[in-house]
Amino acid sequence: MSQRLFNFSAGPAVLPVEVLEEARDNMLSLGDTGIGIMEHSHRGKAFVGVLAQTEADCRKVGNIPDNYRVLFLQGGASSQFFTIPMNFLSSGDTADYLVTGAWSKKAVSQAKRFGTPHEAASSSDRNFSYIPKTASYSDNPKYVHFTSNNTIFGTQWAAEPEPPSGVPLICDASSDIFCRPIDVQKYRLIYAGAQKNLGPSGVTLVIIHDDLVKAGALDIPEMLQYRTHAENDSCYNTPPTFGIYIMGLVFQWILKQGGLEKVEQANREKAAVLYDHLRESPLFEATADEDSRSLMNVTFVTGNPDLDAKFIAAAKDQGFDGLKGHRSVGGMRASIYNAFPKQGVEELVKFMKDFESQNG
Amino acid sequence: MSQRLFNFSAGPAVLPVEVLEEARDNMLSLGDTGIGIMEHSHRGKAFVGVLAQTEADCRKVGNIPDNYRVLFLQGGASSQFFTIPMNFLSSGDTADYLVTGAWSKKAVSQAKRFGTPHEAASSSDRNFSYIPKTASYSDNPKYVHFTSNNTIFGTQWAAEPEPPSGVPLICDASSDIFCRPIDVQKYRLIYAGAQKNLGPSGVTLVIIHDDLVKAGALDIPEMLQYRTHAENDSCYNTPPTFGIYIMGLVFQWILKQGGLEKVEQANREKAAVLYDHLRESPLFEATADEDSRSLMNVTFVTGNPDLDAKFIAAAKDQGFDGLKGHRSVGGMRASIYNAFPKQGVEELVKFMKDFESQNG
């Protein structure tokens, strides 16, 4: 095997080595079953056990109450963008969206097909470089939707927004789920594509309160109703078994780290290495406001696109992969999800210092 | 690693050992990239290469003309059941369905939400134990839909049905795609969940003619429009990268076998071992009509449910896994997809003979 690079990809992204090794070792036979993990029937004892353990560990990691359902779906966050308004909005209904980047905007655009989305807050005035402090909610929104972390713009909500009393809070947590403890009871629905903090692309975690399961539309295809998947324990149709298995290994890895408190501590220390350097760097500058900076995606620039490109190319040569920022921000983006090792950030900062001295 | 069992599961199902070994060896680093296959960005050079090669090999395997698009989607065949009528039927429109089992019936039920499905043929009168010889098509169907192979009932179309001239033929080929050469030009849309002949669950292959891509509805969510995925080479959102990778390895395995002619020959020889024995067995009997029997799923019974159960338990003890038939047919089902080894069928027949002599 080649030496592993420091993979700063925004997603699909780095996974814990222990998880990859475990998956590798179960490829031709899951434990002593004599059948590889991908080859097990989703109705068979072995996979039913994997699914039950994965759900149980997810509940343990997230401290998820019994009146929430944990679902493993397909289609990514992009499918949730339309499935949510399809289920909970009717023509004439309003839903409030807090718009903090490209993904929030996509969610808004899908809601327009089913009802009237209201942008209760937006940070578009300064290219989404901050999290709004206030929101002007509509009179009677069906729900409030926000994106907890914005991969492209390197911002993250420090705490949940406060929706009007009694209004369900819905969160796209694709890029920061389980990066820190989460108070699930503040939400009615949390969804996350797996490919940043949870596993491979192709499986979406949905944590949904029983009330919303019941409230969903009945006149839409069964596959798009949350109740279908809740009533069938995510096995109405064949679920993405391998992705669920990997997610289960990631949950076990989180528990082995000591749970989300420990994971948050590690993430804060890791991000601080980079943000502390950016504060004092003579060359590089963080693009997000100080109080809005993400623990998961650190965006920074030199202010000179040619120098950015030079840095990215030089870094790649040294084994720092995936640092190119999204075209809407430019510059660099270091995605440092749960599984990204602190050593990688420390070595990146060393490399940045070298680059500064040579290009100062 | 444990010794591998003979895995007769109907799906997820057995995969070629070479494919599993290759996946295992690329888990921590895809080739010499230093990044595991699951961890590569879907926009990065490595995965873009995997995707392009997978599509190219799929086109080679299936001899797919340039005016068809090859898409890698999520949600399984169950999502295609509603996506197809959502795209191609409006209120008042009729679509003809050839009903040969549980999956065809599910497809019909989803079409009712969007238009008027007409059952142009059905074998429900004899518990779907045969493929209908004739169909009474409606006057102006938008398409004709059929299920090429019926996992539960062990039947398979020997050749494509002949829809009325000019009417698009749509096929759910989930459980027999690429088990034999296919004349793609007879179809306008072929779809298949991967978890029988193509790879792990969680990725759906869709082969669709340009005309249908254009004909799809525009007033539905982008994620449910085929044009969205066609225009973005299956990367409108993050695709199920690992599943696509495995599918690519399976295509390479098929090409190494010598292509679909060779695969068909192997499948015919393999199925004949079992069907030949069933014709002469004093105890076991095939449930499907002789001319409708599936190369992929062989269903058989003793006529005595207690004896069936005894056989299944005894077989399991000897390393023949997943032989229990679906509850709607009872008895046994041996799923022997492309990757199932002939040796497994030969040993099963030996075991059946022993069982016959002890229970005759």
XYZ file of C-alpha atoms in Angstrom:
720
model
C 0.000 0.000 0.000
C 1.111 3.566 -0.718
C 1.720 5.958 2.144
C -1.519 7.739 2.949
C -1.706 11.413 2.003
C -3.181 14.132 4.168
C -6.604 14.258 2.517
C -8.230 17.678 2.943
C -11.115 16.810 0.598
C -14.468 18.447 1.398
C -16.261 15.157 0.762
C -16.146 12.284 0.147
C -13.484 12.696 2.783
C -10.967 10.991 4.990
C -12.220 8.117 7.173
C -10.561 6.643 10.272
C -7.828 4.153 9.358
C -9.276 1.653 11.874
C -12.609 1.792 10.016
C -10.973 1.205 6.643
C -8.936 -1.694 8.018
C -12.017 -3.304 9.521
C -13.931 -2.924 6.231
C -10.987 -4.353 4.312
C -10.820 -7.378 6.605
C -14.530 -8.135 6.200
C -14.693 -7.794 2.435
C -14.590 -11.524 1.687
C -16.193 -12.653 4.930
C -18.056 -10.610 7.512
C -16.596 -12.070 10.694
C -16.827 -15.844 10.389
C -19.998 -15.830 8.263
C -18.227 -16.929 5.072
C -20.028 -14.176 3.131
C -18.598 -10.711 2.468
C -20.262 -7.656 3.987
C -21.548 -6.468 0.577
C -22.970 -9.894 -0.236
C -25.197 -10.415 2.788
C -28.948 -10.290 2.259
C -30.487 -7.258 3.930
C -33.059 -9.672 5.409
C -30.461 -12.101 6.759
C -29.390 -12.414 10.387
C -25.906 -10.972 9.833
C -26.956 -7.710 8.220
C -30.017 -7.312 10.428
C -27.528 -7.424 13.295
C -25.292 -4.818 11.657
C -28.268 -2.510 11.116
C -29.536 -2.866 14.683
C -26.063 -2.253 16.118
C -25.529 0.762 13.855
C -28.809 2.311 14.967
C -28.096 1.556 18.628
C -24.618 3.096 18.395
C -25.990 6.131 16.566
C -28.493 6.652 19.374
C -25.698 6.317 21.920
C -23.381 8.734 20.099
C -26.109 11.364 19.591
C -28.005 10.689 22.822
C -31.117 10.376 20.683
C -34.421 10.031 22.575
C -36.821 7.153 21.869
C -39.403 9.421 20.260
C -37.043 10.064 17.363
C -36.555 7.628 14.511
C -33.116 6.951 13.045
C -33.347 6.272 9.306
C -30.755 5.276 6.724
C -31.883 6.577 3.333
C -30.467 7.173 -0.134
C -30.173 10.196 -2.399
C -28.009 12.502 -0.305
C -28.917 15.866 1.174
C -29.985 16.902 -2.331
C -32.920 14.504 -2.056
C -33.847 15.858 1.377
C -33.988 19.362 -0.119
C -37.148 18.409 -2.034
C -38.437 15.591 0.183
C -38.842 17.911 3.175
C -41.090 20.518 1.485
C -42.883 17.738 -0.435
C -43.816 16.215 2.920
C -44.474 19.259 5.046
C -45.536 22.134 2.754
C -48.721 22.633 0.798
C -49.473 25.391 -1.665
C -49.956 28.561 0.389
C -47.781 27.342 3.266
C -44.648 29.205 4.255
C -41.392 27.725 5.535
C -38.530 29.837 6.865
C -34.994 29.282 5.610
C -31.804 30.696 7.131
C -29.574 31.166 4.124
C -25.879 30.793 4.817
C -24.505 29.453 1.557
C -24.918 27.463 -1.620
C -26.564 24.468 0.043
C -29.141 26.561 1.878
C -29.962 28.264 -1.421
C -30.473 24.907 -3.112
C -32.815 23.897 -0.304
C -34.814 27.122 -0.803
C -35.096 26.561 -4.539
C -36.590 23.092 -4.021
C -39.127 24.391 -1.482
C -40.531 26.767 -4.113
C -42.099 23.828 -5.923
C -44.340 23.015 -2.971
C -44.972 26.210 -1.002
C -43.511 29.601 -0.207
C -40.041 29.628 1.312
C -39.241 32.798 3.245
C -35.601 33.799 3.687
C -35.708 34.715 7.349
C -31.994 35.525 7.369
C -29.174 35.584 4.877
C -25.474 36.352 4.827
C -25.339 36.748 1.057
C -24.442 40.453 1.407
C -20.857 39.523 2.341
C -20.473 36.346 0.264
C -21.680 34.169 3.132
C -18.595 34.881 5.234
C -20.579 34.944 8.482
C -23.532 33.415 10.334
C -26.433 35.872 10.748
C -27.125 37.004 14.321
C -30.825 37.705 13.848
C -33.703 36.410 11.808
C -37.089 37.830 10.842
C -39.385 34.871 10.890
C -42.677 34.840 9.032
C -45.983 34.712 10.896
C -46.734 31.058 10.685
C -43.912 29.017 9.178
C -44.369 25.261 8.891
C -40.728 24.830 9.834
C -37.407 26.646 10.100
C -34.560 25.161 8.041
C -30.865 25.874 8.441
C -27.511 24.466 7.355
C -25.373 23.944 10.433
C -22.029 24.088 8.600
C -21.182 25.588 5.232
C -18.438 23.643 3.500
C -17.861 26.169 0.739
C -17.691 29.291 2.879
C -16.060 27.821 5.991
C -18.732 28.954 8.421
C -20.650 27.114 11.117
C -23.436 27.950 13.523
C -21.926 28.155 17.021
C -25.316 27.120 18.447
C -28.730 26.298 17.053
C -30.892 29.196 15.873
C -33.988 29.776 17.990
C -37.111 29.285 15.890
C -40.432 30.807 16.982
C -42.030 28.790 19.775
C -43.562 25.542 18.562
C -42.099 25.722 15.058
C -40.121 22.608 14.078
C -36.413 23.174 13.517
C -34.936 21.237 10.590
C -31.202 21.013 10.014
C -28.963 19.982 7.149
C -26.013 18.750 9.218
C -24.257 16.999 6.346
C -20.873 18.536 6.937
C -20.654 18.766 10.708
C -22.890 16.119 12.242
C -21.346 14.592 15.355
C -18.399 17.021 15.323
C -19.580 18.030 18.819
C -22.403 17.105 21.214
C -25.843 17.856 19.821
C -29.080 18.452 21.702
C -31.372 16.470 19.423
C -34.466 17.620 21.305
C -34.023 21.126 19.915
C -34.693 19.679 16.439
C -37.551 17.900 14.764
C -35.474 16.653 11.832
C -31.711 16.394 11.287
C -30.313 15.011 8.068
C -26.796 14.367 6.839
C -25.247 12.853 3.760
C -22.646 10.453 5.115
C -19.658 11.446 3.025
C -18.076 13.968 5.394
C -18.264 12.780 9.001
C -20.074 9.435 8.779
C -18.977 7.187 5.937
C -19.049 6.789 2.171
C -21.378 8.706 -0.147
C -24.681 6.998 -0.935
C -26.268 6.839 2.497
C -28.098 9.632 4.296
C -28.723 9.655 8.018
C -32.126 11.077 9.003
C -33.069 11.649 12.641
C -36.731 12.583 12.777
C -39.219 13.162 15.588
C -42.293 10.899 15.613
C -44.528 13.969 15.208
C -42.977 14.785 11.833
C -43.131 11.153 10.737
C -46.880 11.343 11.317
C -47.273 14.837 9.833
C -45.804 13.966 6.431
C -47.922 13.997 3.268
C -49.797 10.824 2.331
C -50.417 11.643 -1.337
C -46.793 11.240 -2.456
C -44.853 8.126 -3.502
C -44.257 5.763 -0.575
C -40.493 5.937 -1.088
C -40.635 9.689 -0.367
C -42.682 9.342 2.827
C -40.650 9.209 6.033
C -43.299 6.963 7.574
C -42.564 4.256 5.013
C -38.954 4.014 6.107
C -39.798 4.486 9.799
C -42.387 1.677 9.716
C -39.954 -0.641 7.927
C -36.780 0.131 9.901
C -35.113 1.484 6.731
C -35.751 -1.845 4.947
C -38.851 -1.020 2.884
C -36.574 -1.558 -0.088
C -32.989 -2.794 -0.097
C -30.988 -0.241 1.908
C -27.376 0.707 1.052
C -26.004 -2.086 3.237
C -22.297 -1.412 2.849
C -22.662 2.301 3.588
C -24.676 1.517 6.709
C -22.007 -0.937 7.818
C -19.279 1.699 7.446
C -21.403 4.242 9.286
C -21.724 1.724 12.105
C -17.945 1.348 12.274
C -17.603 5.140 12.417
C -20.079 5.297 15.312
C -18.021 2.661 17.144
C -14.882 4.680 16.446
C -16.548 7.789 17.922
C -17.539 5.843 21.035
C -13.964 4.567 21.334
C -12.709 8.172 21.212
C -14.852 8.776 24.306
C -17.959 10.135 22.597
C -18.821 13.560 21.227
C -17.339 15.585 24.106
C -13.915 14.124 23.319
C -14.468 14.465 19.590
C -15.318 18.148 20.034
C -12.232 18.707 22.155
C -10.034 17.092 19.497
C -11.730 19.106 16.751
C -11.256 22.374 18.649
C -7.578 21.682 19.244
C -7.100 20.682 15.617
C -8.878 23.720 14.167
C -7.057 26.024 16.584
C -3.689 24.974 15.187
C -4.747 26.345 11.824
C -6.834 29.341 12.919
C -4.152 30.455 15.412
C -1.618 30.470 12.629
C -3.964 32.314 10.257
C -4.369 35.077 12.852
C -0.632 35.761 12.875
C 0.313 34.813 9.316
C 1.876 37.592 7.233
C 0.566 35.952 4.037
C -2.612 33.967 4.662
C -5.936 35.208 5.942
C -9.088 33.370 7.009
C -12.134 34.329 4.919
C -14.819 33.754 7.558
C -15.631 36.127 10.402
C -13.963 35.187 13.673
C -17.203 34.221 15.448
C -18.524 32.189 12.507
C -15.549 29.997 11.720
C -16.103 26.332 11.055
C -14.424 23.520 12.956
C -14.705 21.387 9.822
C -13.748 23.547 6.834
C -11.093 26.216 7.175
C -11.134 28.652 4.245
C -8.261 31.056 3.660
C -6.636 33.150 0.945
C -3.474 35.090 0.241
C -5.428 37.743 -1.615
C -3.480 36.903 -4.766
C -5.056 34.129 -6.899
C -1.721 33.326 -8.575
C -0.027 32.880 -5.219
C -2.970 30.748 -4.032
C -2.480 28.495 -7.039
C 1.248 28.280 -6.390
C 0.622 27.332 -2.773
C -1.938 24.658 -3.672
C 0.394 23.090 -6.236
C 3.386 23.161 -3.865
C 1.300 21.689 -1.048
C 0.070 18.907 -3.289
C 3.660 18.029 -4.132
C 4.292 17.609 -0.413
C 1.338 15.250 0.116
C -1.330 17.762 1.201
C -4.235 16.824 -1.064
C -7.539 18.586 -1.805
C -6.677 22.097 -0.564
C -8.134 23.993 -3.509
C -11.032 26.187 -2.390
C -14.409 26.264 -4.066
C -14.531 28.624 -7.066
C -17.102 30.864 -5.325
C -14.584 31.724 -2.577
C -11.280 30.989 -4.269
C -8.109 30.388 -2.330
C -7.752 27.388 -0.091
C -10.033 25.158 1.927
C -8.724 22.696 4.473
C -11.492 20.259 5.351
C -10.581 18.704 8.669
C -13.483 16.448 9.587
C -13.572 14.208 12.670
C -11.298 11.597 11.093
C -8.659 14.059 9.914
C -5.513 13.650 12.043
C -4.151 16.571 14.058
C -0.689 15.760 12.744
C -1.883 16.716 9.253
C -2.853 20.195 10.411
C 0.419 20.651 12.293
C 2.422 19.660 9.236
C 0.322 21.918 7.029
C 1.056 24.886 9.288
C 4.776 24.060 9.150
C 4.533 23.993 5.387
C 2.627 27.292 5.355
C 5.400 28.892 7.404
C 8.020 27.666 4.959
C 5.946 28.989 2.088
C 5.566 32.338 3.845
C 9.298 32.733 4.336
C 9.906 31.941 0.674
C 7.090 34.147 -0.619
C 6.889 36.864 2.009
C -10.681 -15.368 6.728
C -13.389 -17.989 7.036
C -14.047 -20.345 4.156
C -16.587 -18.758 1.844
C -20.049 -20.322 1.829
C -22.109 -20.983 -1.254
C -24.281 -17.874 -1.060
C -27.644 -18.403 -2.794
C -29.026 -15.065 -1.552
C -31.510 -13.325 -3.872
C -29.791 -9.998 -3.271
C -27.589 -8.434 -2.055
C -25.839 -11.434 -3.527
C -22.535 -13.115 -4.222
C -19.881 -11.043 -6.034
C -16.814 -12.310 -7.907
C -13.932 -13.076 -5.538
C -11.545 -11.127 -7.799
C -13.759 -8.038 -7.395
C -13.829 -8.363 -3.618
C -10.064 -8.829 -3.462
C -9.488 -5.754 -5.616
C -11.834 -3.674 -3.450
C -10.117 -4.950 -0.305
C -6.694 -4.006 -1.658
C -7.794 -0.446 -2.510
C -9.549 0.310 0.746
C -6.692 2.324 2.275
C -5.249 3.548 -1.012
C -6.776 3.460 -4.481
C -3.763 2.331 -6.482
C -0.852 4.562 -5.476
C -3.009 7.626 -4.750
C -2.523 7.431 -0.977
C -6.304 7.900 -0.490
C -8.786 5.037 -0.099
C -11.459 4.506 -2.746
C -14.253 5.679 -0.396
C -12.326 8.816 0.555
C -11.717 10.275 -2.900
C -13.613 13.426 -3.835
C -16.152 12.754 -6.594
C -14.695 15.829 -8.345
C -11.092 14.646 -8.087
C -9.030 13.156 -10.881
C -8.939 9.641 -9.402
C -12.670 9.170 -9.039
C -13.488 11.004 -12.252
C -11.268 8.390 -13.901
C -13.078 5.536 -12.144
C -16.438 6.912 -13.260
C -15.358 7.367 -16.882
C -13.870 3.871 -17.025
C -16.968 2.365 -15.425
C -19.220 4.014 -17.998
C -16.926 3.024 -20.882
C -16.819 -0.592 -19.696
C -20.586 -0.646 -19.203
C -21.043 0.551 -22.794
C -18.640 -2.149 -23.976
C -20.320 -4.916 -21.990
C -23.826 -3.929 -23.110
C -22.891 -2.701 -26.599
C -24.734 0.490 -25.746
C -25.149 3.000 -28.618
C -24.046 6.622 -28.239
C -27.612 7.929 -28.227
C -28.219 6.271 -24.872
C -27.053 7.748 -21.604
C -25.600 5.576 -18.853
C -26.518 6.925 -15.411
C -25.565 5.853 -11.900
C -28.366 6.843 -9.537
C -29.542 6.106 -6.012
C -32.760 4.777 -4.507
C -32.961 1.337 -6.097
C -35.576 0.015 -8.487
C -38.194 1.118 -5.945
C -37.358 4.733 -6.761
C -37.583 4.057 -10.494
C -41.104 2.660 -9.952
C -42.355 6.183 -9.193
C -39.766 8.241 -11.063
C -40.742 6.733 -14.420
C -44.465 7.584 -14.290
C -43.648 10.927 -12.622
C -41.543 11.781 -15.667
C -43.553 10.281 -18.500
C -47.214 10.146 -17.429
C -49.707 12.922 -16.955
C -53.213 12.648 -15.596
C -55.270 10.954 -18.321
C -52.271 9.171 -19.850
C -52.105 5.403 -19.967
C -49.037 3.201 -19.604
C -49.082 -0.538 -20.181
C -47.599 -2.901 -17.628
C -46.840 -6.592 -18.108
C -47.392 -8.046 -14.670
C -45.267 -11.068 -13.836
C -44.793 -10.804 -10.095
C -44.487 -8.741 -6.962
C -42.096 -6.165 -8.411
C -44.250 -5.517 -11.498
C -47.213 -5.021 -9.184
C -45.286 -2.483 -7.129
C -44.417 -0.630 -10.331
C -48.109 -0.552 -11.302
C -49.143 0.781 -7.905
C -46.720 3.717 -8.201
C -47.936 4.593 -11.712
C -51.472 5.065 -10.369
C -50.368 8.274 -8.674
C -49.563 9.928 -11.995
C -51.736 8.361 -14.709
C -53.629 5.208 -15.598
C -51.602 2.009 -15.694
C -53.167 -0.717 -17.804
C -52.284 -4.347 -17.066
C -51.735 -5.522 -20.630
C -50.825 -9.011 -19.434
C -50.600 -10.852 -16.147
C -49.691 -14.288 -14.899
C -51.338 -13.794 -11.521
C -53.896 -16.538 -12.293
C -51.261 -19.220 -11.595
C -49.248 -17.445 -8.904
C -46.885 -15.917 -11.484
C -45.405 -19.294 -12.394
C -45.096 -18.382 -16.076
C -44.394 -15.545 -18.513
C -47.509 -14.514 -20.489
C -47.424 -15.309 -24.221
C -49.741 -12.516 -25.320
C -50.642 -9.008 -24.266
C -53.609 -6.756 -24.956
C -52.117 -3.326 -25.217
C -54.179 -0.190 -24.766
C -54.775 2.210 -27.635
C -52.158 4.785 -26.945
C -49.828 3.839 -24.102
C -47.031 6.226 -23.204
C -44.771 3.232 -22.622
C -44.775 -0.502 -22.009
C -43.103 -1.640 -18.776
C -41.977 -5.151 -17.927
C -39.789 -6.970 -15.384
C -37.311 -9.128 -17.260
C -36.696 -11.556 -14.397
C -38.831 -12.326 -11.360
C -36.685 -13.205 -8.365
C -39.542 -14.404 -6.181
C -41.266 -16.640 -8.733
C -38.203 -17.886 -10.609
C -39.380 -16.789 -14.052
C -37.675 -14.807 -16.799
C -38.661 -13.462 -20.194
C -36.890 -15.578 -22.837
C -36.943 -12.548 -25.148
C -38.231 -8.994 -24.992
C -41.982 -8.454 -25.353
C -42.998 -6.666 -28.557
C -44.671 -3.372 -27.698
C -46.951 -1.645 -30.254
C -44.913 0.109 -32.920
C -43.337 3.331 -31.704
C -44.158 2.776 -28.037
C -41.102 2.981 -25.739
C -40.219 -0.263 -23.990
C -39.076 0.158 -20.371
C -37.523 -2.687 -18.424
C -36.786 -3.381 -14.788
C -33.757 -5.618 -15.297
C -32.623 -5.535 -11.661
C -32.230 -9.252 -11.273
C -30.943 -10.385 -14.661
C -29.129 -7.483 -16.300
C -26.052 -8.627 -18.211
C -26.812 -12.317 -17.611
C -26.862 -12.627 -21.436
C -26.414 -10.327 -24.436
C -29.003 -7.572 -24.618
C -30.172 -5.618 -27.660
C -30.344 -2.207 -26.013
C -31.913 -0.661 -29.119
C -35.139 -2.548 -28.433
C -35.499 -0.495 -25.251
C -35.866 3.157 -24.402
C -35.053 2.724 -20.710
C -33.454 -0.131 -18.781
C -32.912 0.126 -15.039
C -31.344 -2.173 -12.493
C -30.588 -2.017 -8.801
C -26.983 -3.196 -8.549
C -27.326 -5.720 -5.770
C -27.844 -8.858 -7.863
C -25.601 -8.861 -10.933
C -23.704 -5.576 -10.685
C -22.427 -4.707 -7.228
C -23.524 -3.622 -3.767
C -26.953 -2.204 -2.951
C -27.243 1.580 -3.093
C -26.514 2.248 -6.750
C -28.933 1.915 -9.655
C -27.829 1.610 -13.263
C -30.087 3.465 -15.717
C -29.610 3.164 -19.477
C -31.881 5.688 -21.161
C -32.363 6.841 -24.747
C -31.792 10.546 -25.434
C -35.427 10.879 -26.546
C -36.687 9.901 -23.096
C -34.174 12.156 -21.380
C -35.714 15.026 -23.344
C -39.308 13.844 -22.900
C -39.249 13.826 -19.088
C -41.334 16.240 -17.032
C -39.854 19.635 -16.197
C -42.154 20.505 -13.290
C -40.704 17.978 -10.843
C -37.691 18.223 -8.516
C -34.389 18.332 -10.420
C -33.142 15.238 -8.600
C -36.034 13.253 -10.116
C -35.433 14.442 -13.687
C -33.268 12.140 -15.799
C -31.962 15.178 -17.700
C -30.363 16.518 -14.520
C -28.225 13.426 -14.127
C -27.601 13.091 -17.866
C -26.406 16.692 -18.141
C -24.121 16.287 -15.134
C -22.679 12.836 -15.886
C -24.272 11.438 -12.711
C -22.459 14.083 -10.625
C -25.209 16.665 -10.074
C -24.919 15.694 -6.443
C -22.381 13.369 -4.828
C -22.902 9.966 -6.450
C -22.467 6.677 -4.546
C -18.777 6.520 -5.407
C -17.891 3.184 -3.811
C -20.838 1.385 -5.425
C -19.886 2.800 -8.826
C -16.315 1.626 -8.304
C -17.472 -1.925 -7.518
C -19.796 -1.884 -10.522
C -16.801 -0.916 -12.649
C -14.826 -3.875 -11.302
C -17.755 -6.162 -12.120
C -17.854 -4.836 -15.696
C -14.125 -5.548 -16.009
C -14.741 -9.043 -14.655
C -17.454 -9.608 -17.283
C -15.106 -8.442 -20.036
C -12.433 -10.793 -18.708
C -14.917 -13.678 -18.905
C -15.179 -12.887 -22.615
C -18.263 -10.669 -22.524
C -21.949 -11.446 -22.332
C -21.955 -14.356 -24.819
C -19.566 -16.246 -22.535
C -21.461 -15.162 -19.440
C -24.698 -16.478 -20.948
C -23.059 -19.777 -21.833
C -21.786 -20.164 -18.275
C -25.184 -19.228 -16.855
C -26.983 -21.742 -19.103
C -24.623 -24.537 -18.116
C -24.936 -23.619 -14.459
C -28.739 -23.440 -14.454
C -28.976 -26.668 -16.468
C -27.195 -28.603 -13.729
C -30.023 -27.715 -11.370
C -32.980 -27.797 -13.775
C -31.834 -31.117 -15.258
C -31.801 -32.630 -11.817
C -35.200 -31.141 -10.935
C -36.699 -32.801 -14.031
C -35.676 -36.245 -12.802
C -35.806 -35.784 -9.028
C -38.216 -38.075 -7.169
C -38.594 -35.446 -4.416
C -38.064 -31.915 -5.726
C -40.028 -30.085 -8.403
C -39.445 -26.747 -10.139
C -42.295 -24.284 -9.602
C -42.002 -22.330 -12.862
C -43.263 -23.504 -16.239
C -40.548 -25.108 -18.350
C -40.481 -22.300 -20.954
C -40.452 -19.524 -18.365
C -37.667 -20.667 -16.086
C -35.116 -18.151 -14.879
C -31.383 -18.502 -15.380
C -30.918 -16.472 -12.210
C -33.392 -17.738 -9.618
C -34.348 -21.406 -9.497
C -37.458 -22.018 -7.382
C -38.431 -25.505 -6.316
C -40.480 -27.368 -3.699
C -40.998 -30.844 -2.299
C -44.725 -30.220 -1.920
C -44.348 -30.714 1.829
C -43.504 -27.522 3.766
C -42.056 -29.490 6.686
C -39.733 -31.371 4.378
C -38.773 -28.088 2.664
C -37.831 -26.670 6.051
C -35.828 -29.782 6.899
C -33.963 -29.548 3.603
C -33.180 -25.848 4.023
C -31.841 -26.405 7.543
C -29.758 -29.407 6.504
C -28.390 -27.522 3.480
C -27.439 -24.577 5.656
C -25.497 -26.910 7.947
C -23.500 -28.002 4.902
C -22.616 -24.433 3.837
C -25.421 -23.769 1.327
C -26.723 -20.401 2.497
C -29.852 -18.452 1.559
C -31.931 -21.251 0.019
C -35.200 -20.415 1.719
C -37.831 -19.401 -0.830
C -39.946 -16.282 -0.581
C -43.040 -16.769 1.564
C -45.351 -16.198 -1.424
C -43.996 -19.303 -3.166
C -42.617 -21.298 -0.243
C -40.045 -24.023 -0.694
C -36.582 -23.234 -1.961
C -34.955 -20.614 -4.141
C -31.423 -20.956 -5.431
C -30.270 -17.581 -6.734
C -27.363 -18.232 -9.054
C -26.389 -14.857 -10.480
C -23.436 -14.285 -12.809
C -20.897 -14.452 -9.985
C -22.249 -17.662 -8.475
C -19.779 -20.501 -9.120
C -20.865 -23.590 -11.065
C -19.223 -25.738 -8.423
C -21.806 -24.504 -5.927
C -24.661 -25.781 -8.081
C -22.956 -29.107 -8.656
C -22.413 -29.583 -4.935
C -25.994 -28.567 -4.207
C -27.291 -31.214 -6.611
C -25.076 -33.818 -4.923
C -26.515 -32.768 -1.606
C -30.084 -32.920 -2.992
C -29.448 -36.481 -4.157
C -28.231 -37.495 -0.712
C -31.267 -35.845 0.828
C -33.554 -37.645 -1.627
C -32.118 -41.040 -0.766
C -32.533 -40.356 2.944
C -36.037 -38.886 2.610
C -37.397 -40.717 -0.443
